[in-house]
mmCIF file of C-alpha atoms and ligand atoms in Angstrom:
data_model
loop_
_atom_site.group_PDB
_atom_site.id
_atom_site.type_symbol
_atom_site.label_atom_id
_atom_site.label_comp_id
_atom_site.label_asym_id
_atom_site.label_seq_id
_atom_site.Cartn_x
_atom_site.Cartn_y
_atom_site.Cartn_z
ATOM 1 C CA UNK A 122 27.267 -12.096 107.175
ATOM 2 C CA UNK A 123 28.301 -10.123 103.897
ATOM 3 C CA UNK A 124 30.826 -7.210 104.597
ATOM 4 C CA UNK A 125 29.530 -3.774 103.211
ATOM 5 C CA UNK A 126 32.476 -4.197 100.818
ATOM 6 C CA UNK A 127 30.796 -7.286 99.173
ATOM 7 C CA UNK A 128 27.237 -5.997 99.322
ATOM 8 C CA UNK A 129 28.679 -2.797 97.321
ATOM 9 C CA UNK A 130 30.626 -4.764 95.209
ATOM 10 C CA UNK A 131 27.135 -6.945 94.497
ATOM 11 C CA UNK A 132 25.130 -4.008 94.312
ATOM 12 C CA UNK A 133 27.344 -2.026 91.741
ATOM 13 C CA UNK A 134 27.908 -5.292 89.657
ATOM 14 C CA UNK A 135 24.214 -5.568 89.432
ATOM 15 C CA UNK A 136 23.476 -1.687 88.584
ATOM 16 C CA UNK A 137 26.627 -2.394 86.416
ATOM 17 C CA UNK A 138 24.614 -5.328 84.236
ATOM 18 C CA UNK A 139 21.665 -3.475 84.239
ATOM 19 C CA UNK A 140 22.969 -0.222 82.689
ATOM 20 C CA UNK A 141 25.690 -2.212 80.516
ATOM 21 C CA UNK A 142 23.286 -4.751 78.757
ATOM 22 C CA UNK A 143 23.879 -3.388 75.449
ATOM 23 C CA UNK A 144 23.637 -6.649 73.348
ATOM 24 C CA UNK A 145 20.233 -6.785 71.940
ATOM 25 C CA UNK A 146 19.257 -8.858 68.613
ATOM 26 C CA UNK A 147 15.785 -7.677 67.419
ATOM 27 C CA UNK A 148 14.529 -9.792 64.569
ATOM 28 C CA UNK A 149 11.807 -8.961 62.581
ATOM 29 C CA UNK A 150 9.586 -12.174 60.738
ATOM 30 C CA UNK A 151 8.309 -10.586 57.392
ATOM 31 C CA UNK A 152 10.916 -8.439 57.089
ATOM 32 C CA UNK A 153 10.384 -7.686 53.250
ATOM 33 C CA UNK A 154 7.095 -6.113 53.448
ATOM 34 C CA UNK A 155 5.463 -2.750 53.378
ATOM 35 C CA UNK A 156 6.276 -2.976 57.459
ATOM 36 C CA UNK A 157 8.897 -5.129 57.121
ATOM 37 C CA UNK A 158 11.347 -3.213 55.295
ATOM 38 C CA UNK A 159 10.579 0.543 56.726
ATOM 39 C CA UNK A 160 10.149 -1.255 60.162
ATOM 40 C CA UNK A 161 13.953 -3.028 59.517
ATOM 41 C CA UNK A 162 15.352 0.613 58.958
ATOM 42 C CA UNK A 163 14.185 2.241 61.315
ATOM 43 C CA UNK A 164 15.405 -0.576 63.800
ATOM 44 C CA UNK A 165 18.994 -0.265 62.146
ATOM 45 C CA UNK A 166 19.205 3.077 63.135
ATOM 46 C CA UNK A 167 18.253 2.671 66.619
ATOM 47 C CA UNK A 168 21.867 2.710 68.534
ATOM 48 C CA UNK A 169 20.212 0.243 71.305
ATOM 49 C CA UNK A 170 20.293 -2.672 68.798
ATOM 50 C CA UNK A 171 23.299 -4.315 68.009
ATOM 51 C CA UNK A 172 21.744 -7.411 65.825
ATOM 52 C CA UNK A 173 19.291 -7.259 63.116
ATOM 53 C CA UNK A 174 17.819 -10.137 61.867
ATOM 54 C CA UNK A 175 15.573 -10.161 58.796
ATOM 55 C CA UNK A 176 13.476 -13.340 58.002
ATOM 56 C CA UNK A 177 10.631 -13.088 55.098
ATOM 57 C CA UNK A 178 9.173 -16.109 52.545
ATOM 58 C CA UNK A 179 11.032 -14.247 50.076
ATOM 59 C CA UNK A 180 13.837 -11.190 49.818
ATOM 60 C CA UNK A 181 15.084 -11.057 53.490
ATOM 61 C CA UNK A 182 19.043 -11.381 52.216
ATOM 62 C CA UNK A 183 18.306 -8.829 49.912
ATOM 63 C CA UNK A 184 16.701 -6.051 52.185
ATOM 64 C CA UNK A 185 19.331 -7.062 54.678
ATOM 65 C CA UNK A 186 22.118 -6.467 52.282
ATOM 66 C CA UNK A 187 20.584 -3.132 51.313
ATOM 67 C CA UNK A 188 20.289 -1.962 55.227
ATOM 68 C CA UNK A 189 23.457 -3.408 56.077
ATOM 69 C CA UNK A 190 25.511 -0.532 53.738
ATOM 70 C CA UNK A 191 23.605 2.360 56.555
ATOM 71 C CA UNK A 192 26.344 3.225 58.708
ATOM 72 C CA UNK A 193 25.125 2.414 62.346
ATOM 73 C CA UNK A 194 27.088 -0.374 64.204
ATOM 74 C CA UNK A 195 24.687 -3.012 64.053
ATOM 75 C CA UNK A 196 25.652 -6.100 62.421
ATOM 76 C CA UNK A 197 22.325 -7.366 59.526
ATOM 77 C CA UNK A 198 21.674 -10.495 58.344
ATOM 78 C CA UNK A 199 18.839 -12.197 55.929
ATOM 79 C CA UNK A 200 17.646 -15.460 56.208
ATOM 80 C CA UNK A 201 16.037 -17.897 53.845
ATOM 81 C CA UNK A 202 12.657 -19.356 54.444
ATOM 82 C CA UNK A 203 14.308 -22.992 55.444
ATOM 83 C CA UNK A 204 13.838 -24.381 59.116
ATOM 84 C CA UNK A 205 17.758 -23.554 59.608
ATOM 85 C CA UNK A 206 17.179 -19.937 58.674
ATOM 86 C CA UNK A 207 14.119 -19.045 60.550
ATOM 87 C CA UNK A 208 15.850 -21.173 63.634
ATOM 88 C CA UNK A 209 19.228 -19.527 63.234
ATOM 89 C CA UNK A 210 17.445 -16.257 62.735
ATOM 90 C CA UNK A 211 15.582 -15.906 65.727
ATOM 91 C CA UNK A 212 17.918 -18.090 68.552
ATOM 92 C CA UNK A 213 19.048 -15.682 70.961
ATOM 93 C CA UNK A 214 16.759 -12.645 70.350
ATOM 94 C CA UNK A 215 15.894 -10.143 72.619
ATOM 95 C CA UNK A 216 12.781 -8.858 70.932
ATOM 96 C CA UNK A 217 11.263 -10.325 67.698
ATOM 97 C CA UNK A 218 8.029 -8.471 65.771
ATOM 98 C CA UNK A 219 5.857 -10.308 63.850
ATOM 99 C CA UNK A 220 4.462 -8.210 60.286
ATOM 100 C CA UNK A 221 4.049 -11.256 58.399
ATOM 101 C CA UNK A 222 0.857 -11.912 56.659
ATOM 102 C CA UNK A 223 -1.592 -10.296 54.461
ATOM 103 C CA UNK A 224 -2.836 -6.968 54.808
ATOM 104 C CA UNK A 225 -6.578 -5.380 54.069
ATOM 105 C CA UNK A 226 -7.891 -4.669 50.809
ATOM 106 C CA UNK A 227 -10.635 -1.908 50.738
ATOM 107 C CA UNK A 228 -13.886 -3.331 52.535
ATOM 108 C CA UNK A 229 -12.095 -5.542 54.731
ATOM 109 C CA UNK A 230 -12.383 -5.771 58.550
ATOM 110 C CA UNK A 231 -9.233 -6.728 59.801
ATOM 111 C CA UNK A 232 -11.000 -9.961 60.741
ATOM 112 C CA UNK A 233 -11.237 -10.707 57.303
ATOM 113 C CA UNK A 234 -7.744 -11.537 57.160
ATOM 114 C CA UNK A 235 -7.966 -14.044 59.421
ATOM 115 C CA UNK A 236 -8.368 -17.169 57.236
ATOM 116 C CA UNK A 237 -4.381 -16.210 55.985
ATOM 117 C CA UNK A 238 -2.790 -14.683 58.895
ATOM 118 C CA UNK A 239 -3.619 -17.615 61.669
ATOM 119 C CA UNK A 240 -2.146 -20.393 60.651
ATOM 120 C CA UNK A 241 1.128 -17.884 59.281
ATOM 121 C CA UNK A 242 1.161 -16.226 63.007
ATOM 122 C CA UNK A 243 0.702 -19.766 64.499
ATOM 123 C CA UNK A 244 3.516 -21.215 62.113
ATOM 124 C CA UNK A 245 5.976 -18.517 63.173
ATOM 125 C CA UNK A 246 4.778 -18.757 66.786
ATOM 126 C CA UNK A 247 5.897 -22.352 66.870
ATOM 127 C CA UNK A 248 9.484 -21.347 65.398
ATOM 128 C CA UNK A 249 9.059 -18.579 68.163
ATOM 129 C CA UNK A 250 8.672 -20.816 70.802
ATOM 130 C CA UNK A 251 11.329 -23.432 69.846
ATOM 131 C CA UNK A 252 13.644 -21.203 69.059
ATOM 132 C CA UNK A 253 13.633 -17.621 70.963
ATOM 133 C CA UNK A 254 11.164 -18.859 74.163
ATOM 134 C CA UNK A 255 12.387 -15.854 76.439
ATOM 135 C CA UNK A 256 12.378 -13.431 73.508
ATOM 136 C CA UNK A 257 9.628 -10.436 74.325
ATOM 137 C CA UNK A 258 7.475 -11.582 70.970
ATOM 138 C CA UNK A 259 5.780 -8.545 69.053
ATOM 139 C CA UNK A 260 2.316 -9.559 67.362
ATOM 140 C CA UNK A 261 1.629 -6.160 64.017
ATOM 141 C CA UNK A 262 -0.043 -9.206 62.315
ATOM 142 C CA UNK A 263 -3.849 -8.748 62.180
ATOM 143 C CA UNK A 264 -6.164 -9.675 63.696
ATOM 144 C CA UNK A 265 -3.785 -8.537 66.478
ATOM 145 C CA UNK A 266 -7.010 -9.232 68.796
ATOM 146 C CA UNK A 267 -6.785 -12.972 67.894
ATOM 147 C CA UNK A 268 -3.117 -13.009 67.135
ATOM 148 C CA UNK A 269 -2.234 -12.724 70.343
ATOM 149 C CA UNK A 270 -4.008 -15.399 72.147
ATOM 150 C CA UNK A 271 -2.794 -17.767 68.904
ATOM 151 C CA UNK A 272 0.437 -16.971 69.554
ATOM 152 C CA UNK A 273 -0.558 -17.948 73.572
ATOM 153 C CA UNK A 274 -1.906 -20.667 72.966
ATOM 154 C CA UNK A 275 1.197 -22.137 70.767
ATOM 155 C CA UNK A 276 3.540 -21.173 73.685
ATOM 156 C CA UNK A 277 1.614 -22.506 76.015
ATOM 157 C CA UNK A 278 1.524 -26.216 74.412
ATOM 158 C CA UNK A 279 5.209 -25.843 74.296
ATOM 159 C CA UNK A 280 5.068 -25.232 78.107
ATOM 160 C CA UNK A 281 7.262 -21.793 77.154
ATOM 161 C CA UNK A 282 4.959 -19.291 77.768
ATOM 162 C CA UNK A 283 5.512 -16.115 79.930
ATOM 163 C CA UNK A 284 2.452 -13.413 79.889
ATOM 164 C CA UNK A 285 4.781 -10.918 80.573
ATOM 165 C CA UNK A 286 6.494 -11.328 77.333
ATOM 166 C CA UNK A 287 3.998 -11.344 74.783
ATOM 167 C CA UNK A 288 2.801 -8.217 73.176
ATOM 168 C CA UNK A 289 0.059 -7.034 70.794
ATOM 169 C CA UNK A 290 1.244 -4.060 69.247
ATOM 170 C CA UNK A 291 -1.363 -1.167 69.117
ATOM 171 C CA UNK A 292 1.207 1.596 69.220
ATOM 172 C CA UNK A 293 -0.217 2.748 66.205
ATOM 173 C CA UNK A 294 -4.011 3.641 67.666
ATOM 174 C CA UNK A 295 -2.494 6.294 70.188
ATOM 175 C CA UNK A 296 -0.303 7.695 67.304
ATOM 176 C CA UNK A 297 -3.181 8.326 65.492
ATOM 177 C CA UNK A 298 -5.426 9.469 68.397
ATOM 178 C CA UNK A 299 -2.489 11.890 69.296
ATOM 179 C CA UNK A 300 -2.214 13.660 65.724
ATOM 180 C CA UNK A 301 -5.371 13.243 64.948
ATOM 181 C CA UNK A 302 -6.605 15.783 68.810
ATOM 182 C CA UNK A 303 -3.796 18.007 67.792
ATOM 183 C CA UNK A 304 -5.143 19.058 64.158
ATOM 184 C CA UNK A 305 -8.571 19.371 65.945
ATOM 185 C CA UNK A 306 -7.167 21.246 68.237
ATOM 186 C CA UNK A 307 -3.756 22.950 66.736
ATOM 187 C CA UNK A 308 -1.604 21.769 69.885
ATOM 188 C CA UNK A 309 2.033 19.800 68.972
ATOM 189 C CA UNK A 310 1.461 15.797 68.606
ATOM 190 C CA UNK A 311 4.659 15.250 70.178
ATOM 191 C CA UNK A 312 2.983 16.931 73.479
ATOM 192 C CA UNK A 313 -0.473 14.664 73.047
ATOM 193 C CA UNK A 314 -0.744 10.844 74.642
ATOM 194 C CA UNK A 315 -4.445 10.118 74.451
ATOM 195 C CA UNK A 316 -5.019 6.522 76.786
ATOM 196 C CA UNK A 317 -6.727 4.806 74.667
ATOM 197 C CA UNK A 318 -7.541 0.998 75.213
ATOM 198 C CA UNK A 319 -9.643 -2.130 74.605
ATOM 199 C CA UNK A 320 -8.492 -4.087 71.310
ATOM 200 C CA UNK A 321 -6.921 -3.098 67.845
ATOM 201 C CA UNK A 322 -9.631 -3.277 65.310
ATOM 202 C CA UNK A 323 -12.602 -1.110 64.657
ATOM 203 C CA UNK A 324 -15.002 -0.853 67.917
ATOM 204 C CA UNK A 325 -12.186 -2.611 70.271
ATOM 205 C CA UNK A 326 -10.441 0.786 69.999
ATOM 206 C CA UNK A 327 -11.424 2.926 72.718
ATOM 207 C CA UNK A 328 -9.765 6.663 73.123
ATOM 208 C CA UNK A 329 -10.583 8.135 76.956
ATOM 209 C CA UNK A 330 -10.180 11.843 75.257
ATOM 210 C CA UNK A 331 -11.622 12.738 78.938
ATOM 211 C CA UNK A 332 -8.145 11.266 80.787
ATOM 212 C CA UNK A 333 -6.456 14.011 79.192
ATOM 213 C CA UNK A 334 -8.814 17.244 80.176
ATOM 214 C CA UNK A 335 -10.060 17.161 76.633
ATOM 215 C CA UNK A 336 -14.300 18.005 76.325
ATOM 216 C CA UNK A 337 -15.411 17.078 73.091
ATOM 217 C CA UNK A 338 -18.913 17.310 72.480
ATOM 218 C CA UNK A 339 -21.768 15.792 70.054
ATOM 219 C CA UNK A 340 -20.688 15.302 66.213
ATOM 220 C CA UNK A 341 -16.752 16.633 66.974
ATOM 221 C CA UNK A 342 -16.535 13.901 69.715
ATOM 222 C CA UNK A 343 -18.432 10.730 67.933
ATOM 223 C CA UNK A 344 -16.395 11.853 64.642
ATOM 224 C CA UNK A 345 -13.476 11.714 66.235
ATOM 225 C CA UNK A 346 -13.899 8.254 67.531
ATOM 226 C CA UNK A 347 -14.971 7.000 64.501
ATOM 227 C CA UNK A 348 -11.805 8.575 63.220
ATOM 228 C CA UNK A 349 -9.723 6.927 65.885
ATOM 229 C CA UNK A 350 -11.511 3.980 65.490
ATOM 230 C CA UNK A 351 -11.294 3.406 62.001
ATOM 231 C CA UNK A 352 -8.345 5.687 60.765
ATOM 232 C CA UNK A 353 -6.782 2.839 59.289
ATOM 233 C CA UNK A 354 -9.292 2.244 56.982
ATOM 234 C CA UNK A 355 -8.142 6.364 55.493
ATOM 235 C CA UNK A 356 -5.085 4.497 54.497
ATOM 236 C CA UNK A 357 -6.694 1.366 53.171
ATOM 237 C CA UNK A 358 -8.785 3.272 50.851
ATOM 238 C CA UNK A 359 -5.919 5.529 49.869
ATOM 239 C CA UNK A 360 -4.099 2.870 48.856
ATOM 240 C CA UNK A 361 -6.718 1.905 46.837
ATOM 241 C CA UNK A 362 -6.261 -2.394 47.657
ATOM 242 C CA UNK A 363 -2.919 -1.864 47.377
ATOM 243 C CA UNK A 364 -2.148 -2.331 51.464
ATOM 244 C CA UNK A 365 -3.042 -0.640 54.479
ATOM 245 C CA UNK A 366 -0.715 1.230 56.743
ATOM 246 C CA UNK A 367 2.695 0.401 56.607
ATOM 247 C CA UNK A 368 4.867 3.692 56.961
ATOM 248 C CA UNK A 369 3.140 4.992 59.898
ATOM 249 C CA UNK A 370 2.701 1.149 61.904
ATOM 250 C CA UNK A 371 6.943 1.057 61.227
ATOM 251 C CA UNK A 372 7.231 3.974 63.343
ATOM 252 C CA UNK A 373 4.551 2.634 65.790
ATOM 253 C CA UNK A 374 6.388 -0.338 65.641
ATOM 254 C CA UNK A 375 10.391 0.715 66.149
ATOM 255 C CA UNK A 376 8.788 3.115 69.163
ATOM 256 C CA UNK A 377 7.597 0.132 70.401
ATOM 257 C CA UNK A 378 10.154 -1.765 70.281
ATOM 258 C CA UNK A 379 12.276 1.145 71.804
ATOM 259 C CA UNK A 380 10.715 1.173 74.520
ATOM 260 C CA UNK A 381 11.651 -2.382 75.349
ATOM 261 C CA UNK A 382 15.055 -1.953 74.415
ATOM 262 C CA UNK A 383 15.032 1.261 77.074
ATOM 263 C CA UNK A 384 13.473 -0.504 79.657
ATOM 264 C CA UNK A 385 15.417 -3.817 79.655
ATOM 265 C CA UNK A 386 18.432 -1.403 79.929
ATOM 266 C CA UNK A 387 17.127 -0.084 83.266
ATOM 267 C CA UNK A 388 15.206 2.869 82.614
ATOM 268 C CA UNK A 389 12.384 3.303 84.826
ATOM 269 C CA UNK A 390 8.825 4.263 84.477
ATOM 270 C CA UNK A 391 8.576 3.242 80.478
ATOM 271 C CA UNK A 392 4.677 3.224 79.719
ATOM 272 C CA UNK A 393 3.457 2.212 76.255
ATOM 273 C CA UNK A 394 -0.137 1.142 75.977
ATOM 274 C CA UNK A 395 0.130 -2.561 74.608
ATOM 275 C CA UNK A 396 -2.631 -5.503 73.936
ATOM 276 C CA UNK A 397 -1.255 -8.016 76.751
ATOM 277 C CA UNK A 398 -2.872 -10.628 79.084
ATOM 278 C CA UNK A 399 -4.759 -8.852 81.386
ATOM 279 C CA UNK A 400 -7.176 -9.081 84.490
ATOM 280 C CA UNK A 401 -8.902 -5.664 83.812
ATOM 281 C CA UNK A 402 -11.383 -7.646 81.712
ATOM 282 C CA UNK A 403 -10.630 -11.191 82.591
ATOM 283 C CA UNK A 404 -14.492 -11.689 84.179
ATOM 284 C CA UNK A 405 -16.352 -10.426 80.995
ATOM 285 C CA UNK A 406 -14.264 -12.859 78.611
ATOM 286 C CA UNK A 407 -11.425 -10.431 77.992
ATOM 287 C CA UNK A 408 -8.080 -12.624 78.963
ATOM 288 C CA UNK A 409 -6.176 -10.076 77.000
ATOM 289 C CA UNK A 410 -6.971 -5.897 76.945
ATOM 290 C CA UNK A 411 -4.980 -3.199 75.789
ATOM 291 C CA UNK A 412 -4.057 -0.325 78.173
ATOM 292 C CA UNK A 413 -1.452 1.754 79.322
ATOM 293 C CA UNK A 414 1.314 -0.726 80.451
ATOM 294 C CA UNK A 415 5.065 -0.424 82.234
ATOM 295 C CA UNK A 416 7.785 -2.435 80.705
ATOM 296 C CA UNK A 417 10.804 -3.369 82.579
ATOM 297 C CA UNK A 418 13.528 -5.620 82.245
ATOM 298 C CA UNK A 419 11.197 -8.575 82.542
ATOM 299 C CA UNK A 420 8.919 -7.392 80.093
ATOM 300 C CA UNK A 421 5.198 -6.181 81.608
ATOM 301 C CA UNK A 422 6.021 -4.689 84.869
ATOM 302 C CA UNK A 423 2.852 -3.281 85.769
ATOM 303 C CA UNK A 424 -0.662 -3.228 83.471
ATOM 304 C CA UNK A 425 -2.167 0.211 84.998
ATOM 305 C CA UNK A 426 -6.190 -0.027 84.939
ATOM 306 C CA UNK A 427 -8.442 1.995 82.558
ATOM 307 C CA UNK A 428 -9.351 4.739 85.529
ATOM 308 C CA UNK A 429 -12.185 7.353 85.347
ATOM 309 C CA UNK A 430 -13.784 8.015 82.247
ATOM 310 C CA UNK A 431 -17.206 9.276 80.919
ATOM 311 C CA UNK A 432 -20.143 7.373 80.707
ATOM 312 C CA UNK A 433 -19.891 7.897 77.111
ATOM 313 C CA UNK A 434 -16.734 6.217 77.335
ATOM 314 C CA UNK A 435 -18.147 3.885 79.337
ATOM 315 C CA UNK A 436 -20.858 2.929 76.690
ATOM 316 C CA UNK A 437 -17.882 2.786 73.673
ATOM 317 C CA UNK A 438 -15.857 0.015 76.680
ATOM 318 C CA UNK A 439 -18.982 -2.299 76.849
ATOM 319 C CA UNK A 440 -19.254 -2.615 72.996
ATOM 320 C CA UNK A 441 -15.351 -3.157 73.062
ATOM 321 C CA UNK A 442 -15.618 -6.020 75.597
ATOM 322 C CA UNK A 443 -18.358 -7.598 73.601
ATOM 323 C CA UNK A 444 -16.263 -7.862 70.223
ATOM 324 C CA UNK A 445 -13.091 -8.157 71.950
ATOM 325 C CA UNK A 446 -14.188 -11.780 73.737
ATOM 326 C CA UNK A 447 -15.034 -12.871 70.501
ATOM 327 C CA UNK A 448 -12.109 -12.072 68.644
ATOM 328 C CA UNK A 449 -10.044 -13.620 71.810
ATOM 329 C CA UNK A 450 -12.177 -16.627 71.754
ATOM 330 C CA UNK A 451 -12.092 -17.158 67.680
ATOM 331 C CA UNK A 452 -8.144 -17.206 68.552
ATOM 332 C CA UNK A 453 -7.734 -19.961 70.902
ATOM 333 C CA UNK A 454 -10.549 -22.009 69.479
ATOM 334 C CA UNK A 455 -7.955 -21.936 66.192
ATOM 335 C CA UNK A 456 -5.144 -23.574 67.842
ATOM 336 C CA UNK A 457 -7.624 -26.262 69.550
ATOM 337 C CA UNK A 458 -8.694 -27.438 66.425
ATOM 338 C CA UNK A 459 -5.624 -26.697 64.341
ATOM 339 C CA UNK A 460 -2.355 -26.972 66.875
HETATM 340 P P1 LIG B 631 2.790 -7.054 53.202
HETATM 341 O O1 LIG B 631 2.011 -8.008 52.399
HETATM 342 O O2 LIG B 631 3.337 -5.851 52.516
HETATM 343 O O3 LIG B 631 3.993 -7.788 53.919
HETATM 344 C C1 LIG B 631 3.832 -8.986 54.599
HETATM 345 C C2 LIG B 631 5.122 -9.757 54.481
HETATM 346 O O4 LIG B 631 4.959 -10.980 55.193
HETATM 347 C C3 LIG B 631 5.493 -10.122 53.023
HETATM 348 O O5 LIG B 631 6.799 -9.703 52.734
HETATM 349 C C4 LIG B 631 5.354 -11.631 52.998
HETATM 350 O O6 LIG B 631 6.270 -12.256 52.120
HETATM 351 C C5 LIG B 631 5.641 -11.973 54.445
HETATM 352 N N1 LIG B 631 5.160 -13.305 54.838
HETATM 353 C C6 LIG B 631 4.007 -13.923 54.519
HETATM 354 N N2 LIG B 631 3.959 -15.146 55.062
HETATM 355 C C7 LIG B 631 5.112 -15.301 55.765
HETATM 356 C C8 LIG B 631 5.647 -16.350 56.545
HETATM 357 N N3 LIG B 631 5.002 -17.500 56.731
HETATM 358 N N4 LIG B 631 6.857 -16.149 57.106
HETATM 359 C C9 LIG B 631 7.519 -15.001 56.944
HETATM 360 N N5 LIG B 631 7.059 -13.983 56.211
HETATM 361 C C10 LIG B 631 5.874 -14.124 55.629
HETATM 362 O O7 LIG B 631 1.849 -6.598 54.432
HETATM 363 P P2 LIG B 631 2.077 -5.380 55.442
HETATM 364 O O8 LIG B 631 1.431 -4.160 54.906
HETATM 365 O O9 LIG B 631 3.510 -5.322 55.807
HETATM 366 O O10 LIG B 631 1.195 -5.861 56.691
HETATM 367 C C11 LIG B 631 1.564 -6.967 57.463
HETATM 368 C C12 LIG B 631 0.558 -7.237 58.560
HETATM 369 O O11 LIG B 631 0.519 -6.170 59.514
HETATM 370 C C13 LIG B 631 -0.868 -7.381 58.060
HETATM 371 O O12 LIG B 631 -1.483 -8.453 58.714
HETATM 372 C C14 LIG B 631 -1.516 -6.078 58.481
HETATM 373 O O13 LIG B 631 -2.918 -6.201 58.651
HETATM 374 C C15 LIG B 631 -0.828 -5.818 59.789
HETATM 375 N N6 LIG B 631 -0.911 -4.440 60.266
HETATM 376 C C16 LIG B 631 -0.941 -4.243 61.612
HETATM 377 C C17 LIG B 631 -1.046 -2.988 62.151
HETATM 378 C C18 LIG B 631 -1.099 -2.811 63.624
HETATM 379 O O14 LIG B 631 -1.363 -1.688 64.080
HETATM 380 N N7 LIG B 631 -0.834 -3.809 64.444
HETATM 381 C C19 LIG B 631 -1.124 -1.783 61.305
HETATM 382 C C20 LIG B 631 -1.017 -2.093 59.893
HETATM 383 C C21 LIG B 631 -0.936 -3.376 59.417
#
């Protein structure tokens, strides 16, 4: 029998940890790009992390030594592309995001990039795995709807890999479906969180306007949609083949990461909508589905189901679910026949 002193004691030690666990190295791989670098500071001006390490194929130590002058506490370093530095960089992180690879030109699907970006995810993956196996690991690369299972399956060889730690980040699609309602509509972004789930590329991005009492009818709805579903591609023309979105994914991506951060320190009830493995969709091919998930200290607490929506909604989910197996599919069958 434990005295109520000791169970007490136990219990405020362990509220104690929880609130106290204020060591947390975030590193980001491709930490010199157009993510990379705005990505790197905002993440050394969030108070929560206390370690930032930068790894890129080229300029890490020198975007490190330029964020390291900002005068937050957290201690920066850059690492060279060697086996040491990418192994010293990411042993004993907490969270680690993944930006590295190419981004679209205009005309490109985000498929298109696959060719480059699987064998760089599945590289870094391996390093991943070796290295940081309990790390929460942060997929921005695209295709972030074959990504994801890559990065899986790699973990999975390794016998390291834990669902509830592996992330595809689609932050980003409910940023945009949030601004995007409120200029419709002239309410505040900051007050708008449209669901919206599926995948992260073209029709595997579903908004459910409905969930949040919004009616949108005829042209305003489908061009909204289309807007949601393809508002990346505003950027990639913008840019005129110069990149796609890389100011606005940074945010997407430090909120992201936030959230972690905020839930492995105990706070309750921290939803972000996240491409994770999932049994929403398991039966119609989909291992992995975004939707509206809570993080905890163990990474995906709970993965909350789509709920009610439209039949029109209903009609944009089935063409989702069709893509999105073949994306997930194109990803694994990668690994198989280049582990
Ligand atoms: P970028 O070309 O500006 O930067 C990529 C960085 O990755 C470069 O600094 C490059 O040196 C580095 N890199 C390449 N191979 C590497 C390797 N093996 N190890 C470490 N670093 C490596 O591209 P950007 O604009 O930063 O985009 C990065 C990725 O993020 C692209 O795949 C893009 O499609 C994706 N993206 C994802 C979004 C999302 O919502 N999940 C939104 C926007 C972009």
């Amino acid at each position: 029998m434990f005295s109520a002193r000791q169970v007490f004691g136990a219990v405020q030690r362990r509220s104690f940890s929880a609130s106290s666990r204020q060591a947390s190295k975030v590193t980001v791989l491709g930490a010199a790009g157009g993510i990379g670098q705005p990505l790197s500071l905002l993440l050394k001006l969030n108070p929560r992390v206390t370690q930032l390490a930068l790894y890129d194929i080229r300029l890490a130590p020198g975007v490190a030594a330029d964020i390291g002058h900002i005068n937050t506490k957290s201690e920066v370093r850059g690492y060279d592309p060697t086996p040491s530095g990418l192994a010293e960089c990411l042993s004993g992180s907490e969270i680690v995001l993944i930006p590295a690879g190419v981004p679209r030109k205009p005309g490109m699907t985000r498929d298109d990039l696959f060719n480059t970006n699987a064998s760089i995810v599945r590289d870094l993956a391996k390093a991943a795995a070796e290295h940081a196996p309990e790390a929460n690991i942060l997929i921005i690369s695209n295709p972030v709807n074959s990504t994801v299972p890559i990065t899986a399956e790699v973990f999975k060889a390794r016998g390291v890999y834990n669902p509830k730690r592996l992330f595809g980040v689609t932050t980003l699609d409910v940023v945009r479906a949030s601004r995007f309602i409120s200029q419709l509509r002239g309410t505040d972004p900051a007050n708008e969180n449209i669901t919206v789930v599926g995948g992260h590329s073209g029709a595997t991005i579903v908004p459910l306007l409905s969930q949040s009492g919004y009616e949108l009818k005829g042209d305003e709805l489908a061009e909204y949609v289309h807007r949601v579903q393809f508002g990346g591609d505003e950027v990639v023309q913008a840019k005129g083949g110069a990149g796609s979105a890389t100011l606005s994914m940074a945010m997407a991506g430090a909120r992201f990461a936030e959230s972690l951060l905020k839930a492995a320190q105990g706070q309750k009830n921290v939803i972000e909508p996240t491409f994770v493995q999932s049994p929403l969709y398991a039966d119609k091919g989909c291992e992995f589905f975004a939707s509206n998930v809570e993080l905890g200290p163990n990474g995906v607490e709970k993965i909350h189901p789509v709920g009610k929506i439209t039949e029109y909604e209903q009609s944009l989910l089935d063409v989702c679910l069709g893509d999105l197996s073949k994306n997930i599919a194109k990803g694994v069958e990668f690994v198989k026949q280049n582990p």
